[in-house]
GROMACS .gro file of C-alpha atoms in nm:
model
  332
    1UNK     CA    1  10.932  10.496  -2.455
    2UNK     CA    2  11.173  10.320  -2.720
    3UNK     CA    3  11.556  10.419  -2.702
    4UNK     CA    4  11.680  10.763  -2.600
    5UNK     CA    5  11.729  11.026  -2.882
    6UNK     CA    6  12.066  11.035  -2.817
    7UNK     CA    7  12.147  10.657  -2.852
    8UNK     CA    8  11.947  10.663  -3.134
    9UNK     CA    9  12.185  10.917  -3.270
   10UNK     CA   10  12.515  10.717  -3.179
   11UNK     CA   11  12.356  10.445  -3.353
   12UNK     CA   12  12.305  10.622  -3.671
   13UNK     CA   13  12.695  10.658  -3.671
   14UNK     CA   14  12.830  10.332  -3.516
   15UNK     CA   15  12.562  10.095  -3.626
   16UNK     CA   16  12.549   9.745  -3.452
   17UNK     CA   17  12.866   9.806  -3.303
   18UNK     CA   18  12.915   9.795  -2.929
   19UNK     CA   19  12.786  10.050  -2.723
   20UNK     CA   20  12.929  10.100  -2.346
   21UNK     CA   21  12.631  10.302  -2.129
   22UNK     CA   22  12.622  10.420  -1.802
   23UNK     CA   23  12.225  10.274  -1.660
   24UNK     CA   24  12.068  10.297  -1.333
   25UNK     CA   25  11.853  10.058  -1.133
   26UNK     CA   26  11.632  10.046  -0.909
   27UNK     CA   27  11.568   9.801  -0.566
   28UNK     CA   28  11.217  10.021  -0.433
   29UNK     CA   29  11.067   9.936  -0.097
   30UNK     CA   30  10.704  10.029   0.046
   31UNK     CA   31  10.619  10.095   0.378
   32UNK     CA   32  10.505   9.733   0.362
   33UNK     CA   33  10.859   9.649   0.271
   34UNK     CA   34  10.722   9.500  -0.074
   35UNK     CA   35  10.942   9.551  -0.361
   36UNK     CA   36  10.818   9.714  -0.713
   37UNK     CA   37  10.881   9.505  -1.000
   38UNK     CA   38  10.804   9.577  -1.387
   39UNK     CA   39  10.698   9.292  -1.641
   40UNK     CA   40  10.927   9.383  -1.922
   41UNK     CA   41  10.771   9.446  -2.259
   42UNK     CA   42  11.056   9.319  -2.492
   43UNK     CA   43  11.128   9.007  -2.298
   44UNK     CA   44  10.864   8.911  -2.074
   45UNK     CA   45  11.040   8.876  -1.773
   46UNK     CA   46  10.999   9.038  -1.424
   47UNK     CA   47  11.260   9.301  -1.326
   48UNK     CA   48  11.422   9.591  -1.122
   49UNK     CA   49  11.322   9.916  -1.275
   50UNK     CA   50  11.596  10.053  -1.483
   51UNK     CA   51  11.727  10.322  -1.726
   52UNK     CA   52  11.964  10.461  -1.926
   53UNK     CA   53  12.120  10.791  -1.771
   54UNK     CA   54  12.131  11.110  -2.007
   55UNK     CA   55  12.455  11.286  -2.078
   56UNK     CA   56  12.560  11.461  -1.793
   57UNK     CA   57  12.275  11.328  -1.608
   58UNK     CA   58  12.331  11.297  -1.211
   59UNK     CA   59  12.247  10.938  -1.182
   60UNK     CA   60  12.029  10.932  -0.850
   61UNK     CA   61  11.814  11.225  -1.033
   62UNK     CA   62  11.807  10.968  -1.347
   63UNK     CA   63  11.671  10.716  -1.124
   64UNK     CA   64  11.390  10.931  -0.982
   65UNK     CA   65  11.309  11.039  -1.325
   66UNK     CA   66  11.313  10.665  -1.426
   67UNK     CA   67  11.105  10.535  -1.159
   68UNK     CA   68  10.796  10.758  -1.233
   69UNK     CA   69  10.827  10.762  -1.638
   70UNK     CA   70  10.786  10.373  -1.595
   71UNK     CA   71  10.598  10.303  -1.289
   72UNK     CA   72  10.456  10.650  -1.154
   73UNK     CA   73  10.582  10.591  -0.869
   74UNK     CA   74  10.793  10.878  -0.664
   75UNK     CA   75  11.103  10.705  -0.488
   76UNK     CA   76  11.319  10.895  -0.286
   77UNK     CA   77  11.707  10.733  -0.303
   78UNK     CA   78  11.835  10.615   0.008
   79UNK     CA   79  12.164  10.408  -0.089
   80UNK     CA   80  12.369  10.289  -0.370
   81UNK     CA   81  12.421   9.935  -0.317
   82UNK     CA   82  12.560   9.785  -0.594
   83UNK     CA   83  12.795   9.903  -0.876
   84UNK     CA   84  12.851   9.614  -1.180
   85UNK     CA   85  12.948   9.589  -1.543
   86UNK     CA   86  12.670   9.414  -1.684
   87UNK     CA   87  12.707   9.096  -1.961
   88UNK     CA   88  12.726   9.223  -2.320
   89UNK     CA   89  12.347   9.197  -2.528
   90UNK     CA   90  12.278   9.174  -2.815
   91UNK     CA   91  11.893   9.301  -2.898
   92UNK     CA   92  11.678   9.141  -3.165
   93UNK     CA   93  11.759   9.403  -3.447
   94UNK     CA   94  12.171   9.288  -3.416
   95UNK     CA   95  12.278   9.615  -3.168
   96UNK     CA   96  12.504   9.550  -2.923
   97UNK     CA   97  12.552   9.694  -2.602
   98UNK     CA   98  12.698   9.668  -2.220
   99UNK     CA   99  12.584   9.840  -1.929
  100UNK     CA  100  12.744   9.990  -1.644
  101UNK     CA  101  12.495   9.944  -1.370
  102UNK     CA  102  12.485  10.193  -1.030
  103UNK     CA  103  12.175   9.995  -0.853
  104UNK     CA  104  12.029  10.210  -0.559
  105UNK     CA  105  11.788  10.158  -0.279
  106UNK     CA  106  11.518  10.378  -0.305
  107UNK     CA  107  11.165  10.407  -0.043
  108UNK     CA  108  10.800  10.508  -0.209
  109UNK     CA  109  10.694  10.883  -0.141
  110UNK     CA  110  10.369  10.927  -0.362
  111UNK     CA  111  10.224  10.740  -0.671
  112UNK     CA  112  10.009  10.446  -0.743
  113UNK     CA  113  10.199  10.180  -0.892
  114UNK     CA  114  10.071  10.182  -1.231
  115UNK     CA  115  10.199  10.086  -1.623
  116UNK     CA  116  10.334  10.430  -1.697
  117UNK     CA  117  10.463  10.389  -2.018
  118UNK     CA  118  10.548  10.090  -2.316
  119UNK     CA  119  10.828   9.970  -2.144
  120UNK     CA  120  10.672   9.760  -1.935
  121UNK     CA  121  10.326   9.509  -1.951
  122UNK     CA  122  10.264   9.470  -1.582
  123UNK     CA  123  10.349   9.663  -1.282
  124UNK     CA  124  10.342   9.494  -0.875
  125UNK     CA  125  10.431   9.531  -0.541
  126UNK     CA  126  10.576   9.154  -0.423
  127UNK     CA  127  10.684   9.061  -0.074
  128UNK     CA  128  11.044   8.934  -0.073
  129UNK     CA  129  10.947   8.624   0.041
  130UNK     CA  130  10.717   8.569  -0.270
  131UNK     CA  131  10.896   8.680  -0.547
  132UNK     CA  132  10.797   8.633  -0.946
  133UNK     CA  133  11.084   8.422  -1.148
  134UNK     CA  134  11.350   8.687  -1.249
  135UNK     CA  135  11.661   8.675  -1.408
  136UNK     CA  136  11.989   8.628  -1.224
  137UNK     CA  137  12.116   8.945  -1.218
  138UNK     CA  138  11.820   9.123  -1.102
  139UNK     CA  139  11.789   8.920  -0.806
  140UNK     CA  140  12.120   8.939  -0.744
  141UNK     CA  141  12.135   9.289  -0.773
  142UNK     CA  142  11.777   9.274  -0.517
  143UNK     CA  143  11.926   9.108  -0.228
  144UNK     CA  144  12.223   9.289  -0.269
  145UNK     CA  145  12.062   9.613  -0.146
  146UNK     CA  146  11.781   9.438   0.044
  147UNK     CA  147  12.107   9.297   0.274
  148UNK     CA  148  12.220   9.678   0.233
  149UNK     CA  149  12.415   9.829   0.571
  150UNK     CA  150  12.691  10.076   0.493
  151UNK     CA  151  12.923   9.977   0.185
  152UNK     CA  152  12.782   9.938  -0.156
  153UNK     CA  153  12.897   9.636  -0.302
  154UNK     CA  154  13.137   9.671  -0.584
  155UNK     CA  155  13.176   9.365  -0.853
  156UNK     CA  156  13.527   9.212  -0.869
  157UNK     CA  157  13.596   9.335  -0.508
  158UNK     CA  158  13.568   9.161  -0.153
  159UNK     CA  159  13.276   9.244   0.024
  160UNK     CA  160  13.323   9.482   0.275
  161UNK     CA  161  13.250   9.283   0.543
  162UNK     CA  162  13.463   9.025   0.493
  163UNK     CA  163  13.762   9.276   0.522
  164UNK     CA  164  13.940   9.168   0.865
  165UNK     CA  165  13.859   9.509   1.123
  166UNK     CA  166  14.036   9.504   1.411
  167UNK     CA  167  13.763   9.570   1.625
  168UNK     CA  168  13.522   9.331   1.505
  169UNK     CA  169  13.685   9.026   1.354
  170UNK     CA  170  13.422   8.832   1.107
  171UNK     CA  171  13.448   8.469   1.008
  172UNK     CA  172  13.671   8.341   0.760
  173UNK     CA  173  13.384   8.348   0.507
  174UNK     CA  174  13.135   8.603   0.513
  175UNK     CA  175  12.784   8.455   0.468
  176UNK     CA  176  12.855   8.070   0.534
  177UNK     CA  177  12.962   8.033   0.905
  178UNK     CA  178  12.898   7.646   0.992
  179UNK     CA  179  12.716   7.333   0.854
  180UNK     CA  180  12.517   7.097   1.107
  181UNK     CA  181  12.399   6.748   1.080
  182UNK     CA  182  12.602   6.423   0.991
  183UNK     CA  183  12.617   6.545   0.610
  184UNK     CA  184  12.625   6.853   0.695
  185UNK     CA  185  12.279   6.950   0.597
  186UNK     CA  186  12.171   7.217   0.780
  187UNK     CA  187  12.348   7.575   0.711
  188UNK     CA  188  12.422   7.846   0.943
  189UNK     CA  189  12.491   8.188   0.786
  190UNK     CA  190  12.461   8.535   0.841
  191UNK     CA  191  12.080   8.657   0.764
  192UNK     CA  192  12.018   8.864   0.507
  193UNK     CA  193  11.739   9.134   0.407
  194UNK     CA  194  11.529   8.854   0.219
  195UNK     CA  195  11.553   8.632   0.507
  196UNK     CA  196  11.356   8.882   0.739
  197UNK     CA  197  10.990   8.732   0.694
  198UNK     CA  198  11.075   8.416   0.771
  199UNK     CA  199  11.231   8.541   1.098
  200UNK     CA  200  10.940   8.688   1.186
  201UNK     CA  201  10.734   8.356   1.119
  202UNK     CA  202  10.945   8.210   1.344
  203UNK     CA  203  10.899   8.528   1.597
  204UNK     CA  204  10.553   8.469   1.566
  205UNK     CA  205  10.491   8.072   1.605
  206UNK     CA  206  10.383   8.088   1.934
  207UNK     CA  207  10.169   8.218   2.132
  208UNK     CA  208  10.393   8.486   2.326
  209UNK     CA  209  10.518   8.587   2.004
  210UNK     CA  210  10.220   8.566   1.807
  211UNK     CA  211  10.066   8.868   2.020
  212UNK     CA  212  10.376   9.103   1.991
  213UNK     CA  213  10.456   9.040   1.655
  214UNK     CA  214  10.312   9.154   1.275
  215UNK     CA  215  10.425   8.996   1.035
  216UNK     CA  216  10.186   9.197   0.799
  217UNK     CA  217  10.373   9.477   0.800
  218UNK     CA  218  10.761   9.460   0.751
  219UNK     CA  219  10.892   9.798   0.731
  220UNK     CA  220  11.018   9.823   1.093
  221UNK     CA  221  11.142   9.458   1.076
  222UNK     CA  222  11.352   9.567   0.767
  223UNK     CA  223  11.492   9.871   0.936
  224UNK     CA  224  11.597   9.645   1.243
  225UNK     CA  225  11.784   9.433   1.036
  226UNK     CA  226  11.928   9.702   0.867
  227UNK     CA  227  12.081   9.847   1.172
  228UNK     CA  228  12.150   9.481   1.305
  229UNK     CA  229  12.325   9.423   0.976
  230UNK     CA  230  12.532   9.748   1.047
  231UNK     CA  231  12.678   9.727   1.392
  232UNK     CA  232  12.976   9.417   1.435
  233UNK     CA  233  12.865   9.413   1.813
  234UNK     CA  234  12.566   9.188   1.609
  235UNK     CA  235  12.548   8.882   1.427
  236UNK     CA  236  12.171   8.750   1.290
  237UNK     CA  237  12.179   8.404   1.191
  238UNK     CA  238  12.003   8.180   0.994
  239UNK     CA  239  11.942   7.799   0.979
  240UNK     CA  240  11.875   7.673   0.647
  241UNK     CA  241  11.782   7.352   0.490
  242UNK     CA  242  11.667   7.271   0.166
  243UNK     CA  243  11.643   7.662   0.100
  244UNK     CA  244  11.379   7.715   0.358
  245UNK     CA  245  11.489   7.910   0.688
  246UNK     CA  246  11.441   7.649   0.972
  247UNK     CA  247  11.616   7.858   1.275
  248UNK     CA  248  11.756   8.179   1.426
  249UNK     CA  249  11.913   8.327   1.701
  250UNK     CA  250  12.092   8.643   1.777
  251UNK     CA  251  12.445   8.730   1.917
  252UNK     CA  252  12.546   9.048   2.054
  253UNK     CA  253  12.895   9.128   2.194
  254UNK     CA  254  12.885   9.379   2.459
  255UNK     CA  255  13.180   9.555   2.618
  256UNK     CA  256  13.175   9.619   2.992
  257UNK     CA  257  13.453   9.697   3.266
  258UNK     CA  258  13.289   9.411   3.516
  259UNK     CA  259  13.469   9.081   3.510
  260UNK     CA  260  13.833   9.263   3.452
  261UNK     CA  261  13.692   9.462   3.117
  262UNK     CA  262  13.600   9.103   2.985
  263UNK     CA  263  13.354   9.068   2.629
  264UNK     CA  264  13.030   8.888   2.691
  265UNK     CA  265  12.779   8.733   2.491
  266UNK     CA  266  12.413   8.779   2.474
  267UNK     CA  267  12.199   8.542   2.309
  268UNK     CA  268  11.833   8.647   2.214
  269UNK     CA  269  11.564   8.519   1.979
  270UNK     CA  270  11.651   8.158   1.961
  271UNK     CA  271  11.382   8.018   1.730
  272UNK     CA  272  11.369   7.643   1.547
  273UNK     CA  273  11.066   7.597   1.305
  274UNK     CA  274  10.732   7.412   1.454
  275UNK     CA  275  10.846   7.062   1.184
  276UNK     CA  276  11.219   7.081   1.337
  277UNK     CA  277  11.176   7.056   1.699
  278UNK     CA  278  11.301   6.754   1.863
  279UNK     CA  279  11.508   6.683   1.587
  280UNK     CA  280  11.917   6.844   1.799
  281UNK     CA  281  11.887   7.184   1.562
  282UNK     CA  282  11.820   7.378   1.875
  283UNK     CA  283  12.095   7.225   2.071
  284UNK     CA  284  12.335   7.245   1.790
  285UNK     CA  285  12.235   7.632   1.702
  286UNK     CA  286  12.339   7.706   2.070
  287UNK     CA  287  12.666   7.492   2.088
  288UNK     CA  288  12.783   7.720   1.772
  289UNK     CA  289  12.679   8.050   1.958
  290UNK     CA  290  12.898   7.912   2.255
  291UNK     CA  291  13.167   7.828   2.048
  292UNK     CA  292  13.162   8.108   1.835
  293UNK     CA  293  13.156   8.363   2.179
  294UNK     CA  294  13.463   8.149   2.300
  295UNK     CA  295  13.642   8.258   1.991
  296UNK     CA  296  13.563   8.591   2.025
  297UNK     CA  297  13.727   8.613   2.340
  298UNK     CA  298  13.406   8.642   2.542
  299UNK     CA  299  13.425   8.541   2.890
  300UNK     CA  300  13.036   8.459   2.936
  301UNK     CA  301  12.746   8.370   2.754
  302UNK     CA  302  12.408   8.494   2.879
  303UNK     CA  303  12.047   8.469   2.776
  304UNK     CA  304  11.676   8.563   2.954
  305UNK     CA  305  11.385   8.373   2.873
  306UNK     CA  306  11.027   8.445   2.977
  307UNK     CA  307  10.920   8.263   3.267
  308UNK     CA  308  10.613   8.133   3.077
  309UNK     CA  309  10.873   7.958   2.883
  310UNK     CA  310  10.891   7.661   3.101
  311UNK     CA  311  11.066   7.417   2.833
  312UNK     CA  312  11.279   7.683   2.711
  313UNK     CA  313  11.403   7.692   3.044
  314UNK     CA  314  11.488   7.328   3.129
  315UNK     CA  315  11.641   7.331   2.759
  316UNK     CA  316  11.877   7.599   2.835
  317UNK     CA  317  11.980   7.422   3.221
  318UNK     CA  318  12.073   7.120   2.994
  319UNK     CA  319  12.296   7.307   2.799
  320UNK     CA  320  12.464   7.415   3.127
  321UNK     CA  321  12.322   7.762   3.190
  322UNK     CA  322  12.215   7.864   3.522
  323UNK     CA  323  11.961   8.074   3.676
  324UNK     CA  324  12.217   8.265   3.854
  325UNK     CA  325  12.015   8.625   3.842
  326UNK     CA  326  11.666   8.775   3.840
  327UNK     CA  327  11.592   8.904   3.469
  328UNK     CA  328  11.395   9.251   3.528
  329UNK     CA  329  11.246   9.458   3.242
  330UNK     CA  330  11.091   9.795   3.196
  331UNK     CA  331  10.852   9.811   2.904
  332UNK     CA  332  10.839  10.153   2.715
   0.00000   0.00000   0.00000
């Protein structure tokens, strides 16, 4: 499908001349959690499905309509996640236009993934992790709503999360929390939506993890983090070095009455990659967690670890924890 008839008509009185239009974009997720990308016809690149809304078009109904003219795919909208004004282009034939761009998150219903119509030469399903080249703004505009968890994100305005609440104060910055190492090498910042495979590979890389977790099959994952992402009681972290994710762990700050209506901290899913062990990132992940519960205000720090986890245990006594009380569990 070329350009809409009634942009076609607006050109036929403005010629070249800058055009400001409202379009609509698309971050879709399978039950896999794989994303749907188009190969773009006119440029050749890999993108987010997008559009140009009709007059007096609702935009999530655009979207839909969007979504299966291109693709054939039926979406059903979930979020928006993003609102930007898009650069100014300038096509091949000398028009001139700027987009404002309401991106939403959107889940498959029905529909093969399929070239649909000229807009596109290609049509896939990628896993985050393994992503075609893309252009800036679309994978901006991807992890954007793949880190969705309440707020969309507006351009030109603070993050929502890094607004100070009250009742869950955040770090200074919102994604970058410390740096480890002599040179500072290592990163430690808040995980996002694109980060969540390589969590699970790290779930996975052993052998208690490797028969309760599936990494083939992300959807649940996602929604996890999604909800993890959500709640300030929660903070997911990542190690990262050179790009790749080398570490995680989990803090969670729980309310109670005991200990004169203290806040304590739970630690869970401490993980350092199988070519990083032995090298202090372990050590250094948990002195942060400390640290960072201290600042908090919590009063204690507490963690289980399975009893098959013999090395995980002596690892934690060094740091100073002690086996103080009997973990019990209920499966269900």
């Amino acid at each position: 499908m070329g350009a809409p008839d009634f942009v076609l008509a607006l050109r036929a009185a403005v010629g070249h001349d800058l055009l400001w239009m409202p379009g609509v974009s698309a971050v879709v997720l399978n039950d896999r959690g794989e994303v749907l990308l188009g190969l773009r016809a006119d440029n050749g690149t890999w993108s987010l499905v997008s559009g140009i809304l009709e007059p007096g078009e609702q935009p999530a109904e655009g979207l839909v309509r969007e979504v299966e003219e291109e693709t054939g795919v039926v979406v059903r909208v979930e979020a928006l996640t993003g609102v930007w004004t898009m650069p100014e282009l300038a096509y091949p034939n000398g028009d001139r236009a700027q987009y404002l761009d309401l991106c939403f998150l959107c889940r498959h219903v029905s529909g093969e993934a399929r070239v649909n119509d000229d807009e596109s030469l290609e049509v896939r399903w990628f896993p985050p992790d393994a992503l075609p080249p893309m252009p800036e703004r679309s994978r901006a505009r991807l992890e954007r709503a793949l880190a969705h968890a309440g707020p969309a994100w507006f351009e030109g305005l603070p993050p929502a999360e890094a607004l100070p609440r009250p009742d869950a104060p955040r770090p200074a910055h919102p994604d970058v929390l410390t740096r480890l190492g002599a040179g500072g090498e290592v990163t430690v910042r808040r995980a996002r939506g694109v980060d969540v495979p390589a969590i699970v590979a790290l779930l996975a890389d052993d052998p208690l993890g490797a028969a309760r977790e599936d990494s083939g099959d992300l959807a649940a994952y996602q929604r996890a983090f999604a909800a993890i992402d959500a709640d300030p009681a929660h903070l997911l972290v990542v190690a990262e070095h050179g790009g790749a994710v080398v570490g995680t762990l989990q803090l969670t700050f729980i309310p109670g009455l005991s200990r004169g209506g203290s806040l304590r901290a739970q630690v869970e899913a401490v993980r350092v990659a199988r070519a990083h062990r032995g090298e202090g990132l372990g050590r250094s992940l948990l002195d942060w967690a400390i640290e960072e519960s201290r600042r908090r205000g919590c009063s204690l720090v507490q963690l289980t670890t399975d009893r098959q986890r013999t090395e995980a245990q002596r690892f934690y006594e060094r740091l100073g924890f002690t086996p103080s009380h009997a973990g019990m569990k209920l499966a269900l």
